[in-house]
Amino acid sequence: MHDKRPIIIDCDPGHDDAIALLMAFACDRLDIRLVTTVGGNQTPDKTINNALKVLSYANIEVEVAAGASKPLMRDLITAPEVHGESGLEGPALPPPTLKRSTRNAITAMADVIGKSKEKVTIISTGPLTNTATLLLTHPDTAYKIERISLMGGSCIGGNWTPAAEFNILVDPEAAGIVFDSGIPITMCGLDVTHKAQIYKDEIEKVRNIDNKVAKMVAELLDYFELFHKKFGFEGSPMHDPCAVAYIINPDLFTTEAYHVDIETQGEFTTGATVADMRHVLGKEKNVDVALDIDREAFIRLLIECMMYYG
Ligand code: BDR
Ligand code: CA
């Protein structure tokens, strides 16, 4: 019997963040000690409220702490086009019963990591502002971080600009600090998340699960699908659930280690994750980039996780 793996989830819910959270809490091998939120898909006040609403609806008790109010050096970009005005349009969720922590996310992260006997894994599904701030203000925490599994980046062009994926674009300076930290990183970027689509018949399977959380997730997926349909996707990419699924079962993924730098200065390319896929620089490989996924097994995992809420 293995000990449960200590986890912090840093997120900006967000439809796919909400599903990622619910998948993580359904896995009995994960010990989620803290959820932190950041501005991204919506403003910071909305993302923490969304996290609290989803967790309350699923009867999950955990500390939820709000983090950075804006990116390190830039104004916040949000994504109402994808996630709506609330950041979580679709299901009508009641006001949260869970209260936000009185601690700020960075203090809470440092405390959880400092007190943990084992190294802690961070799952990041939003802009990397909180994690970068943690590393800047509490550099001694770095050696106690086992790995950062993050949704962000792309080797195949962006989704918010031609070059940049949304999470990295929102705070490229923060991403640069995290990618240069020496902490093991798994990057679940668009390379893999566009292969991790959920299709209509699979959304129906989620809806048919006999519990209210699964039905709420199906409504989140209905809304998420509307945006992706406009852009010609057959299904909806399950971006953030990939970062969780990698920690639950890395065997679902094919990864390659590359040296990856973050572009912060580009006229057209700010926020790009520049992966040295041909190893032309000869620099140390700092990121395990997820390139492929066993999609069907991943969707089976997602569905199994939703059954847990029965
Ligand atoms: C990422 O951006 C957000 O809209 C999603 O929640 C995901 O984290 C995809 O680019
Ligand atoms: Ca997200």
PDB file of C-alpha atoms and ligand atoms in Angstrom:
ATOM      1  CA  MET A   1       0.000   0.000   0.000  1.00  0.00           C
ATOM      2  CA  HIS A   2       1.576   3.272  -1.153  1.00  0.00           C
ATOM      3  CA  ASP A   3       1.143   6.512   0.713  1.00  0.00           C
ATOM      4  CA  LYS A   4      -1.085   9.028  -0.990  1.00  0.00           C
ATOM      5  CA  ARG A   5       0.788  11.587  -3.065  1.00  0.00           C
ATOM      6  CA  PRO A   6       0.620  15.124  -1.592  1.00  0.00           C
ATOM      7  CA  ILE A   7      -0.764  17.594  -4.104  1.00  0.00           C
ATOM      8  CA  ILE A   8      -1.465  21.292  -4.500  1.00  0.00           C
ATOM      9  CA  ILE A   9      -3.777  22.274  -7.359  1.00  0.00           C
ATOM     10  CA  ASP A  10      -3.371  25.809  -8.708  1.00  0.00           C
ATOM     11  CA  CYS A  11      -6.202  26.702 -11.085  1.00  0.00           C
ATOM     12  CA  ASP A  12      -8.387  29.372 -12.738  1.00  0.00           C
ATOM     13  CA  PRO A  13     -11.835  27.726 -13.080  1.00  0.00           C
ATOM     14  CA  GLY A  14     -12.855  27.637 -15.919  1.00  0.00           C
ATOM     15  CA  HIS A  15     -14.816  24.672 -17.310  1.00  0.00           C
ATOM     16  CA  ASP A  16     -11.879  22.348 -17.856  1.00  0.00           C
ATOM     17  CA  ASP A  17     -10.274  23.415 -14.559  1.00  0.00           C
ATOM     18  CA  ALA A  18     -13.484  22.409 -12.771  1.00  0.00           C
ATOM     19  CA  ILE A  19     -13.421  18.977 -14.410  1.00  0.00           C
ATOM     20  CA  ALA A  20      -9.710  18.646 -13.591  1.00  0.00           C
ATOM     21  CA  LEU A  21     -10.423  19.419  -9.926  1.00  0.00           C
ATOM     22  CA  LEU A  22     -13.211  16.839  -9.782  1.00  0.00           C
ATOM     23  CA  MET A  23     -11.009  14.189 -11.402  1.00  0.00           C
ATOM     24  CA  ALA A  24      -8.224  14.832  -8.919  1.00  0.00           C
ATOM     25  CA  PHE A  25     -10.507  14.618  -5.874  1.00  0.00           C
ATOM     26  CA  ALA A  26     -11.964  11.363  -7.179  1.00  0.00           C
ATOM     27  CA  CYS A  27      -8.575   9.647  -7.151  1.00  0.00           C
ATOM     28  CA  ASP A  28      -7.826   7.928  -3.862  1.00  0.00           C
ATOM     29  CA  ARG A  29      -4.069   7.935  -4.536  1.00  0.00           C
ATOM     30  CA  LEU A  30      -3.924  11.726  -4.369  1.00  0.00           C
ATOM     31  CA  ASP A  31      -3.896  13.692  -1.138  1.00  0.00           C
ATOM     32  CA  ILE A  32      -4.961  17.176  -2.216  1.00  0.00           C
ATOM     33  CA  ARG A  33      -3.870  19.433   0.582  1.00  0.00           C
ATOM     34  CA  LEU A  34      -4.621  22.802  -0.966  1.00  0.00           C
ATOM     35  CA  VAL A  35      -6.393  24.404  -3.912  1.00  0.00           C
ATOM     36  CA  THR A  36      -5.153  27.831  -4.981  1.00  0.00           C
ATOM     37  CA  THR A  37      -6.652  30.117  -7.578  1.00  0.00           C
ATOM     38  CA  VAL A  38      -5.330  32.703  -9.973  1.00  0.00           C
ATOM     39  CA  GLY A  39      -6.805  35.119 -12.504  1.00  0.00           C
ATOM     40  CA  GLY A  40      -6.885  33.761 -16.037  1.00  0.00           C
ATOM     41  CA  ASN A  41     -10.081  32.432 -17.538  1.00  0.00           C
ATOM     42  CA  GLN A  42     -11.761  35.124 -15.505  1.00  0.00           C
ATOM     43  CA  THR A  43     -10.797  37.710 -12.905  1.00  0.00           C
ATOM     44  CA  PRO A  44      -9.372  36.415  -9.588  1.00  0.00           C
ATOM     45  CA  ASP A  45     -12.586  37.116  -7.636  1.00  0.00           C
ATOM     46  CA  LYS A  46     -14.542  34.993 -10.125  1.00  0.00           C
ATOM     47  CA  THR A  47     -12.063  32.108 -10.341  1.00  0.00           C
ATOM     48  CA  ILE A  48     -11.969  31.611  -6.562  1.00  0.00           C
ATOM     49  CA  ASN A  49     -15.749  31.803  -6.399  1.00  0.00           C
ATOM     50  CA  ASN A  50     -16.001  29.199  -9.154  1.00  0.00           C
ATOM     51  CA  ALA A  51     -13.576  26.877  -7.373  1.00  0.00           C
ATOM     52  CA  LEU A  52     -15.585  27.219  -4.152  1.00  0.00           C
ATOM     53  CA  LYS A  53     -18.871  26.606  -5.976  1.00  0.00           C
ATOM     54  CA  VAL A  54     -17.680  23.439  -7.723  1.00  0.00           C
ATOM     55  CA  LEU A  55     -16.029  21.998  -4.622  1.00  0.00           C
ATOM     56  CA  SER A  56     -19.053  22.831  -2.449  1.00  0.00           C
ATOM     57  CA  TYR A  57     -21.400  21.200  -4.969  1.00  0.00           C
ATOM     58  CA  ALA A  58     -19.326  18.029  -4.804  1.00  0.00           C
ATOM     59  CA  ASN A  59     -19.157  18.152  -0.985  1.00  0.00           C
ATOM     60  CA  ILE A  60     -15.386  18.441  -0.988  1.00  0.00           C
ATOM     61  CA  GLU A  61     -13.672  19.976   2.039  1.00  0.00           C
ATOM     62  CA  VAL A  62     -10.303  21.511   1.315  1.00  0.00           C
ATOM     63  CA  GLU A  63      -8.494  24.779   1.915  1.00  0.00           C
ATOM     64  CA  VAL A  64      -9.037  27.105  -1.060  1.00  0.00           C
ATOM     65  CA  ALA A  65      -6.817  30.180  -1.158  1.00  0.00           C
ATOM     66  CA  ALA A  66      -6.782  33.052  -3.625  1.00  0.00           C
ATOM     67  CA  GLY A  67      -3.479  34.117  -5.095  1.00  0.00           C
ATOM     68  CA  ALA A  68      -2.084  36.792  -7.319  1.00  0.00           C
ATOM     69  CA  SER A  69      -4.432  39.589  -8.348  1.00  0.00           C
ATOM     70  CA  LYS A  70      -2.650  40.040 -11.697  1.00  0.00           C
ATOM     71  CA  PRO A  71       0.246  38.635 -13.734  1.00  0.00           C
ATOM     72  CA  LEU A  72       3.778  39.501 -12.564  1.00  0.00           C
ATOM     73  CA  MET A  73       4.439  42.277 -15.073  1.00  0.00           C
ATOM     74  CA  ARG A  74       1.374  42.611 -17.298  1.00  0.00           C
ATOM     75  CA  ASP A  75      -2.301  43.365 -17.287  1.00  0.00           C
ATOM     76  CA  LEU A  76      -4.581  40.356 -16.938  1.00  0.00           C
ATOM     77  CA  ILE A  77      -6.062  38.802 -20.089  1.00  0.00           C
ATOM     78  CA  THR A  78      -9.280  36.830 -19.484  1.00  0.00           C
ATOM     79  CA  ALA A  79     -11.220  34.405 -21.685  1.00  0.00           C
ATOM     80  CA  PRO A  80     -14.969  35.204 -21.530  1.00  0.00           C
ATOM     81  CA  GLU A  81     -15.239  34.002 -25.157  1.00  0.00           C
ATOM     82  CA  VAL A  82     -14.526  30.468 -23.943  1.00  0.00           C
ATOM     83  CA  HIS A  83     -15.823  30.393 -20.373  1.00  0.00           C
ATOM     84  CA  GLY A  84     -18.483  33.131 -20.326  1.00  0.00           C
ATOM     85  CA  GLU A  85     -18.913  36.143 -18.035  1.00  0.00           C
ATOM     86  CA  SER A  86     -18.808  34.142 -14.808  1.00  0.00           C
ATOM     87  CA  GLY A  87     -15.959  31.957 -16.050  1.00  0.00           C
ATOM     88  CA  LEU A  88     -18.182  28.923 -15.508  1.00  0.00           C
ATOM     89  CA  GLU A  89     -21.289  29.458 -17.623  1.00  0.00           C
ATOM     90  CA  GLY A  90     -23.668  26.540 -18.147  1.00  0.00           C
ATOM     91  CA  PRO A  91     -24.839  24.790 -15.002  1.00  0.00           C
ATOM     92  CA  ALA A  92     -26.762  26.818 -12.414  1.00  0.00           C
ATOM     93  CA  LEU A  93     -24.670  26.205  -9.319  1.00  0.00           C
ATOM     94  CA  PRO A  94     -25.844  27.326  -5.870  1.00  0.00           C
ATOM     95  CA  PRO A  95     -23.706  29.770  -3.878  1.00  0.00           C
ATOM     96  CA  PRO A  96     -20.758  28.012  -2.243  1.00  0.00           C
ATOM     97  CA  THR A  97     -20.933  26.667   1.286  1.00  0.00           C
ATOM     98  CA  LEU A  98     -17.142  26.305   1.453  1.00  0.00           C
ATOM     99  CA  LYS A  99     -15.430  29.496   2.614  1.00  0.00           C
ATOM    100  CA  ARG A 100     -12.254  30.829   1.088  1.00  0.00           C
ATOM    101  CA  SER A 101      -9.139  30.565   3.231  1.00  0.00           C
ATOM    102  CA  THR A 102      -8.073  33.587   5.223  1.00  0.00           C
ATOM    103  CA  ARG A 103      -4.549  32.865   3.972  1.00  0.00           C
ATOM    104  CA  ASN A 104      -3.179  34.088   0.718  1.00  0.00           C
ATOM    105  CA  ALA A 105      -2.301  31.347  -1.821  1.00  0.00           C
ATOM    106  CA  ILE A 106       1.455  31.892  -1.628  1.00  0.00           C
ATOM    107  CA  THR A 107       1.551  31.727   2.188  1.00  0.00           C
ATOM    108  CA  ALA A 108      -0.627  28.622   2.111  1.00  0.00           C
ATOM    109  CA  MET A 109       1.501  26.926  -0.578  1.00  0.00           C
ATOM    110  CA  ALA A 110       4.728  27.639   1.331  1.00  0.00           C
ATOM    111  CA  ASP A 111       3.192  26.345   4.543  1.00  0.00           C
ATOM    112  CA  VAL A 112       1.796  23.139   3.006  1.00  0.00           C
ATOM    113  CA  ILE A 113       5.098  22.391   1.273  1.00  0.00           C
ATOM    114  CA  GLY A 114       7.147  23.315   4.340  1.00  0.00           C
ATOM    115  CA  LYS A 115       5.107  21.070   6.659  1.00  0.00           C
ATOM    116  CA  SER A 116       4.940  18.086   4.311  1.00  0.00           C
ATOM    117  CA  LYS A 117       7.164  15.113   5.126  1.00  0.00           C
ATOM    118  CA  GLU A 118       7.254  14.121   1.461  1.00  0.00           C
ATOM    119  CA  LYS A 119       7.859  16.270  -1.579  1.00  0.00           C
ATOM    120  CA  VAL A 120       4.685  17.899  -2.895  1.00  0.00           C
ATOM    121  CA  THR A 121       3.446  17.782  -6.497  1.00  0.00           C
ATOM    122  CA  ILE A 122       1.890  20.910  -7.984  1.00  0.00           C
ATOM    123  CA  ILE A 123      -0.781  20.533 -10.650  1.00  0.00           C
ATOM    124  CA  SER A 124      -1.168  23.840 -12.451  1.00  0.00           C
ATOM    125  CA  THR A 125      -4.076  24.472 -14.789  1.00  0.00           C
ATOM    126  CA  GLY A 126      -3.932  28.244 -15.116  1.00  0.00           C
ATOM    127  CA  PRO A 127      -1.344  30.984 -15.611  1.00  0.00           C
ATOM    128  CA  LEU A 128       1.781  30.282 -13.560  1.00  0.00           C
ATOM    129  CA  THR A 129       1.743  33.514 -11.518  1.00  0.00           C
ATOM    130  CA  ASN A 130       1.221  31.863  -8.117  1.00  0.00           C
ATOM    131  CA  THR A 131       3.869  29.187  -8.579  1.00  0.00           C
ATOM    132  CA  ALA A 132       6.403  31.719  -9.871  1.00  0.00           C
ATOM    133  CA  THR A 133       5.666  34.025  -6.933  1.00  0.00           C
ATOM    134  CA  LEU A 134       6.134  31.107  -4.553  1.00  0.00           C
ATOM    135  CA  LEU A 135       9.544  30.339  -6.080  1.00  0.00           C
ATOM    136  CA  LEU A 136      10.576  34.015  -5.936  1.00  0.00           C
ATOM    137  CA  THR A 137       9.457  34.599  -2.361  1.00  0.00           C
ATOM    138  CA  HIS A 138      10.176  31.154  -0.864  1.00  0.00           C
ATOM    139  CA  PRO A 139      13.072  29.775  -2.955  1.00  0.00           C
ATOM    140  CA  ASP A 140      13.713  27.072  -0.322  1.00  0.00           C
ATOM    141  CA  THR A 141      10.419  25.390  -1.285  1.00  0.00           C
ATOM    142  CA  ALA A 142      11.799  24.410  -4.724  1.00  0.00           C
ATOM    143  CA  TYR A 143      13.695  21.345  -3.506  1.00  0.00           C
ATOM    144  CA  LYS A 144      10.514  20.044  -1.849  1.00  0.00           C
ATOM    145  CA  ILE A 145       8.470  20.181  -5.049  1.00  0.00           C
ATOM    146  CA  GLU A 146       8.407  16.730  -6.600  1.00  0.00           C
ATOM    147  CA  ARG A 147       7.124  17.818  -9.999  1.00  0.00           C
ATOM    148  CA  ILE A 148       4.915  20.431 -11.608  1.00  0.00           C
ATOM    149  CA  SER A 149       2.377  18.936 -14.006  1.00  0.00           C
ATOM    150  CA  LEU A 150       1.010  21.856 -15.939  1.00  0.00           C
ATOM    151  CA  MET A 151      -1.462  22.607 -18.670  1.00  0.00           C
ATOM    152  CA  GLY A 152       0.158  25.212 -20.828  1.00  0.00           C
ATOM    153  CA  GLY A 153       2.237  25.817 -23.906  1.00  0.00           C
ATOM    154  CA  SER A 154       2.487  24.163 -27.269  1.00  0.00           C
ATOM    155  CA  CYS A 155       5.054  23.042 -29.821  1.00  0.00           C
ATOM    156  CA  ILE A 156       2.454  23.302 -32.581  1.00  0.00           C
ATOM    157  CA  GLY A 157       1.355  26.950 -32.456  1.00  0.00           C
ATOM    158  CA  GLY A 158      -1.009  28.683 -30.109  1.00  0.00           C
ATOM    159  CA  ASN A 159      -4.695  29.014 -29.384  1.00  0.00           C
ATOM    160  CA  TRP A 160      -4.734  32.655 -28.249  1.00  0.00           C
ATOM    161  CA  THR A 161      -2.176  34.016 -30.685  1.00  0.00           C
ATOM    162  CA  PRO A 162      -0.665  32.092 -33.589  1.00  0.00           C
ATOM    163  CA  ALA A 163       2.321  31.376 -31.336  1.00  0.00           C
ATOM    164  CA  ALA A 164       1.018  31.233 -27.786  1.00  0.00           C
ATOM    165  CA  GLU A 165      -1.253  29.069 -25.700  1.00  0.00           C
ATOM    166  CA  PHE A 166      -3.508  31.030 -23.288  1.00  0.00           C
ATOM    167  CA  ASN A 167      -2.047  30.070 -19.872  1.00  0.00           C
ATOM    168  CA  ILE A 168       1.509  30.913 -20.897  1.00  0.00           C
ATOM    169  CA  LEU A 169       0.474  34.051 -22.781  1.00  0.00           C
ATOM    170  CA  VAL A 170      -1.289  35.477 -19.716  1.00  0.00           C
ATOM    171  CA  ASP A 171       1.919  35.438 -17.669  1.00  0.00           C
ATOM    172  CA  PRO A 172       4.980  34.564 -19.733  1.00  0.00           C
ATOM    173  CA  GLU A 173       7.417  36.001 -17.174  1.00  0.00           C
ATOM    174  CA  ALA A 174       5.956  33.681 -14.540  1.00  0.00           C
ATOM    175  CA  ALA A 175       6.200  30.743 -16.936  1.00  0.00           C
ATOM    176  CA  GLY A 176       9.859  31.620 -17.583  1.00  0.00           C
ATOM    177  CA  ILE A 177      10.620  31.500 -13.837  1.00  0.00           C
ATOM    178  CA  VAL A 178       8.895  28.117 -13.464  1.00  0.00           C
ATOM    179  CA  PHE A 179      10.464  26.580 -16.584  1.00  0.00           C
ATOM    180  CA  ASP A 180      13.945  27.738 -15.489  1.00  0.00           C
ATOM    181  CA  SER A 181      13.515  26.541 -11.887  1.00  0.00           C
ATOM    182  CA  GLY A 182      15.133  23.124 -12.249  1.00  0.00           C
ATOM    183  CA  ILE A 183      11.996  21.482 -10.809  1.00  0.00           C
ATOM    184  CA  PRO A 184      10.838  18.491 -12.907  1.00  0.00           C
ATOM    185  CA  ILE A 185       8.062  19.710 -15.184  1.00  0.00           C
ATOM    186  CA  THR A 186       5.522  17.914 -17.321  1.00  0.00           C
ATOM    187  CA  MET A 187       4.032  20.210 -19.926  1.00  0.00           C
ATOM    188  CA  CYS A 188       0.602  19.116 -21.101  1.00  0.00           C
ATOM    189  CA  GLY A 189       0.239  21.649 -23.879  1.00  0.00           C
ATOM    190  CA  LEU A 190      -1.895  21.816 -26.975  1.00  0.00           C
ATOM    191  CA  ASP A 191       0.266  19.085 -28.562  1.00  0.00           C
ATOM    192  CA  VAL A 192      -1.505  16.590 -26.346  1.00  0.00           C
ATOM    193  CA  THR A 193      -4.668  18.358 -25.198  1.00  0.00           C
ATOM    194  CA  HIS A 194      -5.940  18.731 -28.769  1.00  0.00           C
ATOM    195  CA  LYS A 195      -5.656  14.939 -28.984  1.00  0.00           C
ATOM    196  CA  ALA A 196      -7.528  14.583 -25.684  1.00  0.00           C
ATOM    197  CA  GLN A 197     -10.943  15.603 -27.006  1.00  0.00           C
ATOM    198  CA  ILE A 198     -14.204  14.411 -25.544  1.00  0.00           C
ATOM    199  CA  TYR A 199     -16.932  13.713 -28.109  1.00  0.00           C
ATOM    200  CA  LYS A 200     -20.706  14.116 -27.951  1.00  0.00           C
ATOM    201  CA  ASP A 201     -21.509  10.456 -27.275  1.00  0.00           C
ATOM    202  CA  GLU A 202     -19.007  10.492 -24.420  1.00  0.00           C
ATOM    203  CA  ILE A 203     -20.608  13.611 -22.939  1.00  0.00           C
ATOM    204  CA  GLU A 204     -23.878  11.628 -22.965  1.00  0.00           C
ATOM    205  CA  LYS A 205     -22.141   8.836 -21.031  1.00  0.00           C
ATOM    206  CA  VAL A 206     -21.145  11.403 -18.417  1.00  0.00           C
ATOM    207  CA  ARG A 207     -24.716  12.768 -18.308  1.00  0.00           C
ATOM    208  CA  ASN A 208     -26.104   9.282 -17.797  1.00  0.00           C
ATOM    209  CA  ILE A 209     -24.029   8.652 -14.684  1.00  0.00           C
ATOM    210  CA  ASP A 210     -26.426   8.631 -11.771  1.00  0.00           C
ATOM    211  CA  ASN A 211     -25.131  11.492  -9.662  1.00  0.00           C
ATOM    212  CA  LYS A 212     -25.558  15.272  -9.642  1.00  0.00           C
ATOM    213  CA  VAL A 213     -21.862  16.061 -10.041  1.00  0.00           C
ATOM    214  CA  ALA A 214     -21.604  14.066 -13.284  1.00  0.00           C
ATOM    215  CA  LYS A 215     -24.743  15.790 -14.594  1.00  0.00           C
ATOM    216  CA  MET A 216     -23.235  19.185 -13.758  1.00  0.00           C
ATOM    217  CA  VAL A 217     -20.034  18.165 -15.576  1.00  0.00           C
ATOM    218  CA  ALA A 218     -22.110  17.229 -18.653  1.00  0.00           C
ATOM    219  CA  GLU A 219     -23.606  20.743 -18.573  1.00  0.00           C
ATOM    220  CA  LEU A 220     -20.121  22.250 -18.334  1.00  0.00           C
ATOM    221  CA  LEU A 221     -19.148  20.160 -21.348  1.00  0.00           C
ATOM    222  CA  ASP A 222     -22.240  21.277 -23.289  1.00  0.00           C
ATOM    223  CA  TYR A 223     -21.183  24.906 -22.850  1.00  0.00           C
ATOM    224  CA  PHE A 224     -17.478  24.225 -23.544  1.00  0.00           C
ATOM    225  CA  GLU A 225     -18.449  22.439 -26.755  1.00  0.00           C
ATOM    226  CA  LEU A 226     -20.209  25.537 -28.159  1.00  0.00           C
ATOM    227  CA  PHE A 227     -16.940  27.500 -28.322  1.00  0.00           C
ATOM    228  CA  HIS A 228     -14.935  24.638 -29.812  1.00  0.00           C
ATOM    229  CA  LYS A 229     -17.557  23.891 -32.464  1.00  0.00           C
ATOM    230  CA  LYS A 230     -17.135  27.459 -33.795  1.00  0.00           C
ATOM    231  CA  PHE A 231     -13.466  26.698 -34.364  1.00  0.00           C
ATOM    232  CA  GLY A 232     -14.098  23.447 -36.183  1.00  0.00           C
ATOM    233  CA  PHE A 233     -13.226  21.014 -33.397  1.00  0.00           C
ATOM    234  CA  GLU A 234     -15.055  17.704 -33.580  1.00  0.00           C
ATOM    235  CA  GLY A 235     -15.078  17.473 -29.774  1.00  0.00           C
ATOM    236  CA  SER A 236     -13.762  19.573 -26.872  1.00  0.00           C
ATOM    237  CA  PRO A 237     -10.112  19.420 -25.841  1.00  0.00           C
ATOM    238  CA  MET A 238      -9.859  18.368 -22.206  1.00  0.00           C
ATOM    239  CA  HIS A 239      -6.883  20.648 -21.594  1.00  0.00           C
ATOM    240  CA  ASP A 240      -6.684  20.845 -17.818  1.00  0.00           C
ATOM    241  CA  PRO A 241      -7.781  17.268 -17.056  1.00  0.00           C
ATOM    242  CA  CYS A 242      -4.621  16.148 -18.901  1.00  0.00           C
ATOM    243  CA  ALA A 243      -2.415  17.737 -16.219  1.00  0.00           C
ATOM    244  CA  VAL A 244      -4.305  15.742 -13.569  1.00  0.00           C
ATOM    245  CA  ALA A 245      -4.454  12.526 -15.609  1.00  0.00           C
ATOM    246  CA  TYR A 246      -0.674  12.631 -16.051  1.00  0.00           C
ATOM    247  CA  ILE A 247      -0.287  12.468 -12.266  1.00  0.00           C
ATOM    248  CA  ILE A 248      -2.930   9.764 -11.868  1.00  0.00           C
ATOM    249  CA  ASN A 249      -1.531   7.606 -14.690  1.00  0.00           C
ATOM    250  CA  PRO A 250       1.525   8.831 -16.628  1.00  0.00           C
ATOM    251  CA  ASP A 251       1.363   5.669 -18.764  1.00  0.00           C
ATOM    252  CA  LEU A 252      -1.528   7.234 -20.672  1.00  0.00           C
ATOM    253  CA  PHE A 253       0.928   9.739 -22.158  1.00  0.00           C
ATOM    254  CA  THR A 254       3.876   9.748 -24.516  1.00  0.00           C
ATOM    255  CA  THR A 255       6.401  12.369 -23.447  1.00  0.00           C
ATOM    256  CA  GLU A 256       9.719  13.633 -24.799  1.00  0.00           C
ATOM    257  CA  ALA A 257      12.266  15.656 -22.808  1.00  0.00           C
ATOM    258  CA  TYR A 258      13.271  18.947 -24.437  1.00  0.00           C
ATOM    259  CA  HIS A 259      14.879  22.200 -23.509  1.00  0.00           C
ATOM    260  CA  VAL A 260      11.996  24.685 -23.479  1.00  0.00           C
ATOM    261  CA  ASP A 261      12.340  28.469 -23.204  1.00  0.00           C
ATOM    262  CA  ILE A 262       9.521  30.978 -22.860  1.00  0.00           C
ATOM    263  CA  GLU A 263       9.380  33.904 -25.262  1.00  0.00           C
ATOM    264  CA  THR A 264       8.704  37.136 -23.348  1.00  0.00           C
ATOM    265  CA  GLN A 265       9.879  39.746 -25.856  1.00  0.00           C
ATOM    266  CA  GLY A 266       8.548  38.687 -29.236  1.00  0.00           C
ATOM    267  CA  GLU A 267       6.639  41.056 -31.474  1.00  0.00           C
ATOM    268  CA  PHE A 268       4.449  38.182 -32.688  1.00  0.00           C
ATOM    269  CA  THR A 269       5.529  35.342 -30.428  1.00  0.00           C
ATOM    270  CA  THR A 270       5.223  36.461 -26.793  1.00  0.00           C
ATOM    271  CA  GLY A 271       4.094  33.538 -24.674  1.00  0.00           C
ATOM    272  CA  ALA A 272       5.429  30.883 -27.038  1.00  0.00           C
ATOM    273  CA  THR A 273       7.015  27.807 -25.471  1.00  0.00           C
ATOM    274  CA  VAL A 274      10.095  27.417 -27.672  1.00  0.00           C
ATOM    275  CA  ALA A 275      10.926  23.705 -27.514  1.00  0.00           C
ATOM    276  CA  ASP A 276      14.299  22.667 -28.874  1.00  0.00           C
ATOM    277  CA  MET A 277      12.886  19.550 -30.530  1.00  0.00           C
ATOM    278  CA  ARG A 278      16.021  18.939 -32.616  1.00  0.00           C
ATOM    279  CA  HIS A 279      18.357  19.603 -29.681  1.00  0.00           C
ATOM    280  CA  VAL A 280      20.195  22.258 -31.664  1.00  0.00           C
ATOM    281  CA  LEU A 281      21.186  24.266 -28.576  1.00  0.00           C
ATOM    282  CA  GLY A 282      22.614  21.348 -26.614  1.00  0.00           C
ATOM    283  CA  LYS A 283      21.107  22.859 -23.436  1.00  0.00           C
ATOM    284  CA  GLU A 284      19.891  20.777 -20.520  1.00  0.00           C
ATOM    285  CA  LYS A 285      16.430  19.312 -21.044  1.00  0.00           C
ATOM    286  CA  ASN A 286      14.158  20.998 -18.524  1.00  0.00           C
ATOM    287  CA  VAL A 287      10.674  19.835 -19.520  1.00  0.00           C
ATOM    288  CA  ASP A 288       8.933  16.541 -20.243  1.00  0.00           C
ATOM    289  CA  VAL A 289       6.621  17.560 -23.052  1.00  0.00           C
ATOM    290  CA  ALA A 290       3.496  15.416 -23.473  1.00  0.00           C
ATOM    291  CA  LEU A 291       3.037  14.721 -27.167  1.00  0.00           C
ATOM    292  CA  ASP A 292       0.463  11.969 -27.315  1.00  0.00           C
ATOM    293  CA  ILE A 293      -2.213  10.290 -25.232  1.00  0.00           C
ATOM    294  CA  ASP A 294      -4.241   7.091 -25.224  1.00  0.00           C
ATOM    295  CA  ARG A 295      -7.419   9.147 -25.737  1.00  0.00           C
ATOM    296  CA  GLU A 296      -9.906   6.363 -25.124  1.00  0.00           C
ATOM    297  CA  ALA A 297      -8.264   5.269 -21.881  1.00  0.00           C
ATOM    298  CA  PHE A 298      -8.120   8.903 -20.779  1.00  0.00           C
ATOM    299  CA  ILE A 299     -11.857   9.374 -21.389  1.00  0.00           C
ATOM    300  CA  ARG A 300     -12.538   6.097 -19.545  1.00  0.00           C
ATOM    301  CA  LEU A 301     -10.583   7.531 -16.605  1.00  0.00           C
ATOM    302  CA  LEU A 302     -12.567  10.778 -16.743  1.00  0.00           C
ATOM    303  CA  ILE A 303     -15.844   8.841 -16.732  1.00  0.00           C
ATOM    304  CA  GLU A 304     -14.706   6.551 -13.893  1.00  0.00           C
ATOM    305  CA  CYS A 305     -13.751   9.598 -11.843  1.00  0.00           C
ATOM    306  CA  MET A 306     -17.234  11.065 -12.309  1.00  0.00           C
ATOM    307  CA  MET A 307     -18.792   7.774 -11.085  1.00  0.00           C
ATOM    308  CA  TYR A 308     -16.994   8.305  -7.788  1.00  0.00           C
ATOM    309  CA  TYR A 309     -19.459  11.071  -6.915  1.00  0.00           C
ATOM    310  CA  GLY A 310     -22.389   8.619  -6.783  1.00  0.00           C
TER     311      GLY A 310
HETATM  312  C1  BDR B   1      -6.144  26.703 -21.159  1.00  0.00           C
HETATM  313  O1  BDR B   1      -6.723  27.999 -21.160  1.00  0.00           O
HETATM  314  C2  BDR B   1      -7.941  27.994 -20.444  1.00  0.00           C
HETATM  315  O2  BDR B   1      -8.965  28.569 -21.200  1.00  0.00           O
HETATM  316  C3  BDR B   1      -8.245  26.568 -20.097  1.00  0.00           C
HETATM  317  O3  BDR B   1      -8.812  26.491 -18.806  1.00  0.00           O
HETATM  318  C4  BDR B   1      -6.912  25.876 -20.153  1.00  0.00           C
HETATM  319  O4  BDR B   1      -6.241  25.932 -18.904  1.00  0.00           O
HETATM  320  C5  BDR B   1      -6.162  26.159 -22.574  1.00  0.00           C
HETATM  321  O5  BDR B   1      -5.365  26.949 -23.410  1.00  0.00           O
HETATM  322 CA    CA B   2      -7.371  26.561 -16.873  1.00  0.00          CA
END
